[in-house]
PDB file of C-alpha atoms in Angstrom:
ATOM      1  CA  GLY A  25     -20.278  -4.996  14.410  1.00 44.00           C
ATOM      2  CA  GLY A  26     -21.257  -5.065  10.808  1.00 42.00           C
ATOM      3  CA  GLY A  27     -17.654  -5.878   9.268  1.00 41.00           C
ATOM      4  CA  GLY A  28     -19.183  -7.064   6.051  1.00 40.00           C
ATOM      5  CA  SER A  29     -16.951  -8.633   3.306  1.00 40.00           C
ATOM      6  CA  ASN A  30     -13.493  -7.464   2.542  1.00 41.00           C
ATOM      7  CA  GLN A  31     -14.237  -7.640  -1.337  1.00 40.00           C
ATOM      8  CA  ASN A  32     -13.813  -5.158  -4.062  1.00 41.00           C
ATOM      9  CA  ASN A  33     -16.099  -2.689  -2.431  1.00 39.00           C
ATOM     10  CA  ALA A  34     -14.032   0.085  -1.059  1.00 41.00           C
ATOM     11  CA  ALA A  35     -15.483   2.738  -3.262  1.00 41.00           C
ATOM     12  CA  SER A  36     -19.044   1.774  -2.460  1.00 38.00           C
ATOM     13  CA  ASP A  37     -18.166   1.798   1.210  1.00 40.00           C
ATOM     14  CA  THR A  38     -16.914   5.287   0.880  1.00 37.00           C
ATOM     15  CA  ALA A  39     -20.180   6.484  -0.769  1.00 39.00           C
ATOM     16  CA  ALA A  40     -22.312   4.795   1.831  1.00 38.00           C
ATOM     17  CA  GLN A  41     -20.092   6.470   4.745  1.00 36.00           C
ATOM     18  CA  ALA A  42     -20.669   9.905   3.045  1.00 37.00           C
ATOM     19  CA  GLY A  43     -24.227   9.928   4.220  1.00 36.00           C
ATOM     20  CA  THR A  44     -23.191   9.599   7.944  1.00 35.00           C
ATOM     21  CA  GLY A  45     -22.755  12.563  10.239  1.00 37.00           C
ATOM     22  CA  ASP A  46     -19.126  12.420  10.073  1.00 40.00           C
ATOM     23  CA  ALA A  47     -18.783  12.509   6.343  1.00 41.00           C
ATOM     24  CA  ASP A  48     -15.297  14.068   6.020  1.00 41.00           C
ATOM     25  CA  SER A  49     -13.401  11.744   8.259  1.00 40.00           C
ATOM     26  CA  ALA A  50     -15.160   8.820   6.519  1.00 41.00           C
ATOM     27  CA  ILE A  51     -14.004   9.843   3.177  1.00 42.00           C
ATOM     28  CA  ARG A  52     -10.514  10.911   4.681  1.00 43.00           C
ATOM     29  CA  SER A  53      -9.995   7.389   6.309  1.00 45.00           C
ATOM     30  CA  ALA A  54     -10.949   5.672   2.976  1.00 57.00           C
ATOM     31  CA  GLY A  55      -8.280   7.571   1.058  1.00 90.00           C
ATOM     32  CA  ALA A  56      -5.491   5.196   0.963  1.00 95.00           C
ATOM     33  CA  MET A  57      -7.865   2.218   0.901  1.00 94.00           C
ATOM     34  CA  SER A  58      -9.746   3.319  -2.280  1.00 94.00           C
ATOM     35  CA  ILE A  59      -6.660   4.525  -4.205  1.00 96.00           C
ATOM     36  CA  GLY A  60      -4.994   1.066  -3.293  1.00 97.00           C
ATOM     37  CA  GLU A  61      -7.997  -0.935  -4.340  1.00 96.00           C
ATOM     38  CA  SER A  62      -8.281   1.021  -7.710  1.00 94.00           C
ATOM     39  CA  ILE A  63      -4.392   0.331  -8.424  1.00 96.00           C
ATOM     40  CA  SER A  64      -4.992  -3.268  -7.375  1.00 97.00           C
ATOM     41  CA  SER A  65      -7.820  -3.894  -9.646  1.00 96.00           C
ATOM     42  CA  SER A  66      -6.210  -2.211 -12.585  1.00 96.00           C
ATOM     43  CA  ASP A  67      -2.860  -4.170 -12.456  1.00 97.00           C
ATOM     44  CA  THR A  68      -3.767  -7.384 -14.395  1.00 96.00           C
ATOM     45  CA  SER A  69      -0.130  -8.675 -13.703  1.00 97.00           C
ATOM     46  CA  LEU A  70      -0.973  -9.416  -9.916  1.00 97.00           C
ATOM     47  CA  PRO A  71      -1.583 -12.728  -8.554  1.00 97.00           C
ATOM     48  CA  ASP A  72      -4.102 -13.720  -5.813  1.00 97.00           C
ATOM     49  CA  MET A  73      -3.365 -10.797  -3.061  1.00 97.00           C
ATOM     50  CA  THR A  74      -4.198 -10.811   0.584  1.00 97.00           C
ATOM     51  CA  VAL A  75      -5.204  -7.241   1.758  1.00 96.00           C
ATOM     52  CA  ASP A  76      -4.433  -5.433   5.010  1.00 96.00           C
ATOM     53  CA  THR A  77      -6.092  -2.021   5.662  1.00 95.00           C
ATOM     54  CA  SER A  78      -6.224   0.600   8.285  1.00 94.00           C
ATOM     55  CA  ASP A  79      -9.676  -0.589   8.869  1.00 92.00           C
ATOM     56  CA  GLY A  80      -8.689  -3.955   9.716  1.00 91.00           C
ATOM     57  CA  GLU A  81      -8.734  -5.498  13.345  1.00 90.00           C
ATOM     58  CA  ASN A  82      -5.153  -5.744  13.829  1.00 93.00           C
ATOM     59  CA  ALA A  83      -4.184  -2.539  11.634  1.00 95.00           C
ATOM     60  CA  ALA A  84      -1.259  -1.278  13.725  1.00 95.00           C
ATOM     61  CA  ILE A  85       0.232  -4.595  14.105  1.00 94.00           C
ATOM     62  CA  ASN A  86      -0.161  -5.497  10.214  1.00 95.00           C
ATOM     63  CA  PHE A  87       1.237  -2.096   9.203  1.00 96.00           C
ATOM     64  CA  THR A  88       4.559  -3.202  10.784  1.00 94.00           C
ATOM     65  CA  SER A  89       4.839  -5.922   8.098  1.00 94.00           C
ATOM     66  CA  VAL A  90       5.506  -3.269   5.508  1.00 95.00           C
ATOM     67  CA  CYS A  91       6.477  -0.099   7.118  1.00 96.00           C
ATOM     68  CA  ASP A  92       8.206   0.629  10.488  1.00 94.00           C
ATOM     69  CA  ALA A  93       7.346   4.245  10.718  1.00 94.00           C
ATOM     70  CA  ASP A  94       5.194   5.201  13.695  1.00 94.00           C
ATOM     71  CA  TYR A  95       1.671   4.030  13.222  1.00 95.00           C
ATOM     72  CA  ASP A  96       0.386   7.160  14.903  1.00 94.00           C
ATOM     73  CA  ARG A  97       1.598   9.194  12.040  1.00 95.00           C
ATOM     74  CA  VAL A  98      -0.736   7.383   9.536  1.00 95.00           C
ATOM     75  CA  SER A  99      -4.288   8.373   8.522  1.00 94.00           C
ATOM     76  CA  SER A 100      -5.121   5.440   6.366  1.00 95.00           C
ATOM     77  CA  TYR A 101      -3.132   2.643   4.651  1.00 96.00           C
ATOM     78  CA  TYR A 102      -3.781  -0.223   2.113  1.00 97.00           C
ATOM     79  CA  HIS A 103      -1.223  -3.060   1.905  1.00 97.00           C
ATOM     80  CA  ALA A 104      -1.726  -5.765  -0.616  1.00 97.00           C
ATOM     81  CA  TYR A 105       0.646  -8.701  -0.828  1.00 97.00           C
ATOM     82  CA  ALA A 106       0.911 -11.874  -2.812  1.00 97.00           C
ATOM     83  CA  THR A 107      -1.018 -14.577  -0.930  1.00 96.00           C
ATOM     84  CA  ASP A 108       1.576 -17.243  -2.094  1.00 95.00           C
ATOM     85  CA  GLY A 109       4.505 -15.469  -0.489  1.00 93.00           C
ATOM     86  CA  MET A 110       6.072 -14.061  -3.620  1.00 96.00           C
ATOM     87  CA  ALA A 111       7.197 -10.390  -4.262  1.00 97.00           C
ATOM     88  CA  PRO A 112       4.069  -8.551  -5.609  1.00 98.00           C
ATOM     89  CA  GLU A 113       2.837  -5.685  -3.279  1.00 98.00           C
ATOM     90  CA  ILE A 114       0.632  -2.715  -3.714  1.00 98.00           C
ATOM     91  CA  THR A 115       0.893  -0.378  -0.796  1.00 98.00           C
ATOM     92  CA  VAL A 116      -0.545   3.169  -0.209  1.00 98.00           C
ATOM     93  CA  ILE A 117      -0.040   5.118   2.922  1.00 97.00           C
ATOM     94  CA  GLU A 118      -1.658   8.359   3.903  1.00 96.00           C
ATOM     95  CA  VAL A 119       0.284  10.367   6.503  1.00 96.00           C
ATOM     96  CA  LYS A 120      -1.426  12.755   8.837  1.00 95.00           C
ATOM     97  CA  ASP A 121       1.478  15.377   8.282  1.00 95.00           C
ATOM     98  CA  SER A 122       3.372  15.948   5.113  1.00 94.00           C
ATOM     99  CA  SER A 123       6.619  16.264   7.201  1.00 96.00           C
ATOM    100  CA  ASP A 124       6.277  12.413   7.602  1.00 97.00           C
ATOM    101  CA  VAL A 125       6.407  11.652   3.900  1.00 97.00           C
ATOM    102  CA  VAL A 126      10.155  11.151   3.835  1.00 97.00           C
ATOM    103  CA  THR A 127      10.340   9.048   7.039  1.00 97.00           C
ATOM    104  CA  VAL A 128       7.776   6.820   5.468  1.00 97.00           C
ATOM    105  CA  MET A 129       9.441   6.682   1.960  1.00 97.00           C
ATOM    106  CA  ASN A 130      12.685   5.734   3.836  1.00 97.00           C
ATOM    107  CA  ALA A 131      10.799   3.009   5.930  1.00 97.00           C
ATOM    108  CA  LEU A 132       9.391   1.509   2.446  1.00 98.00           C
ATOM    109  CA  ASN A 133      12.816   1.469   1.023  1.00 97.00           C
ATOM    110  CA  ASP A 134      14.215  -0.494   4.040  1.00 97.00           C
ATOM    111  CA  HIS A 135      11.281  -2.812   3.476  1.00 97.00           C
ATOM    112  CA  LEU A 136      12.494  -3.290  -0.214  1.00 97.00           C
ATOM    113  CA  GLU A 137      15.984  -4.083   1.036  1.00 97.00           C
ATOM    114  CA  ASP A 138      14.536  -6.638   3.440  1.00 96.00           C
ATOM    115  CA  ARG A 139      12.477  -8.371   0.683  1.00 96.00           C
ATOM    116  CA  ILE A 140      15.493  -8.433  -1.443  1.00 97.00           C
ATOM    117  CA  GLY A 141      17.512 -10.198   1.282  1.00 96.00           C
ATOM    118  CA  THR A 142      14.733 -12.739   1.722  1.00 94.00           C
ATOM    119  CA  PHE A 143      14.126 -13.410  -1.978  1.00 96.00           C
ATOM    120  CA  GLU A 144      17.861 -13.907  -2.613  1.00 96.00           C
ATOM    121  CA  SER A 145      17.759 -16.892  -0.357  1.00 93.00           C
ATOM    122  CA  TYR A 146      14.493 -18.690  -1.180  1.00 90.00           C
ATOM    123  CA  ALA A 147      13.209 -17.102  -4.517  1.00 94.00           C
ATOM    124  CA  PRO A 148      15.876 -15.707  -6.494  1.00 95.00           C
ATOM    125  CA  ASP A 149      13.372 -15.349  -9.562  1.00 95.00           C
ATOM    126  CA  GLN A 150      11.684 -12.578  -7.454  1.00 96.00           C
ATOM    127  CA  VAL A 151      14.739 -10.199  -6.654  1.00 97.00           C
ATOM    128  CA  GLU A 152      14.521  -8.408 -10.155  1.00 96.00           C
ATOM    129  CA  LEU A 153      10.867  -7.577  -9.408  1.00 97.00           C
ATOM    130  CA  VAL A 154      11.711  -6.024  -6.234  1.00 97.00           C
ATOM    131  CA  GLU A 155      14.747  -4.226  -7.479  1.00 97.00           C
ATOM    132  CA  ASN A 156      12.457  -2.619 -10.030  1.00 97.00           C
ATOM    133  CA  ALA A 157       9.946  -1.580  -7.417  1.00 98.00           C
ATOM    134  CA  VAL A 158       8.654   2.019  -7.403  1.00 98.00           C
ATOM    135  CA  VAL A 159       8.400   3.953  -4.164  1.00 98.00           C
ATOM    136  CA  THR A 160       6.784   7.548  -4.791  1.00 97.00           C
ATOM    137  CA  TYR A 161       4.527  10.061  -3.087  1.00 96.00           C
ATOM    138  CA  SER A 162       1.823  12.737  -3.893  1.00 95.00           C
ATOM    139  CA  GLY A 163       0.908  15.177  -1.345  1.00 93.00           C
ATOM    140  CA  ASN A 164       0.392  13.208   2.057  1.00 95.00           C
ATOM    141  CA  TYR A 165       0.301   9.813   0.246  1.00 97.00           C
ATOM    142  CA  VAL A 166       3.251   7.663  -0.145  1.00 97.00           C
ATOM    143  CA  ALA A 167       3.112   4.363  -2.154  1.00 98.00           C
ATOM    144  CA  LEU A 168       5.234   1.274  -2.886  1.00 98.00           C
ATOM    145  CA  PHE A 169       4.583  -0.845  -6.106  1.00 98.00           C
ATOM    146  CA  ILE A 170       6.339  -4.330  -6.417  1.00 98.00           C
ATOM    147  CA  SER A 171       4.765  -5.504  -9.842  1.00 98.00           C
ATOM    148  CA  GLU A 172       5.558  -6.269 -13.371  1.00 97.00           C
ATOM    149  CA  LYS A 173       3.399  -3.097 -14.091  1.00 98.00           C
ATOM    150  CA  ALA A 174       4.846  -0.924 -11.347  1.00 98.00           C
ATOM    151  CA  THR A 175       5.220   2.084 -13.775  1.00 97.00           C
ATOM    152  CA  MET A 176       1.680   1.887 -14.714  1.00 97.00           C
ATOM    153  CA  ASP A 177       0.657   1.480 -11.046  1.00 98.00           C
ATOM    154  CA  LYS A 178       2.596   4.936 -10.486  1.00 97.00           C
ATOM    155  CA  THR A 179       0.549   6.413 -12.866  1.00 96.00           C
ATOM    156  CA  THR A 180      -2.703   5.157 -11.607  1.00 96.00           C
ATOM    157  CA  PHE A 181      -1.645   6.428  -8.247  1.00 96.00           C
ATOM    158  CA  GLU A 182      -0.769   9.870  -9.555  1.00 94.00           C
ATOM    159  CA  GLU A 183      -4.159  10.228 -11.542  1.00 92.00           C
ATOM    160  CA  ALA A 184      -6.263   9.433  -8.459  1.00 91.00           C
ATOM    161  CA  LEU A 185      -4.550  12.266  -6.649  1.00 90.00           C
ATOM    162  CA  LYS A 186      -4.773  14.782  -9.228  1.00 86.00           C
TER     163      LYS A 186
END
């Protein structure tokens, strides 16, 4: 119980959880979510976004909409996508083992190819945004940014992991 709202409170949730007995795992599980949240809130070009995270009820199923890598390799994830079905997406995935970084990056690149194919059919004006997307990683974190400010998002991502 006690699900609470899914508003912009990822950082405060992390702080609250730190007081519990299992502080390390609580902070770890919030990793991708707090990073994704800070990127989304700093990117002013984003439209209204719908957010799925590894804390969600259908986390494993929702994960497959952005990445077809094995979900059991994932520690935490944050996936925000345009509510209206347009291109913008902010995705941060924390893998358990750094050897899975390449697999997840390849899966995200496959996702981009799929998105380009979709938009070519029904929203050609979105194709360029997807073609200019950034897929990057730092340590055990892999990220995908489809945004007018994808380069800035990448910088925010790197700063968060310094």
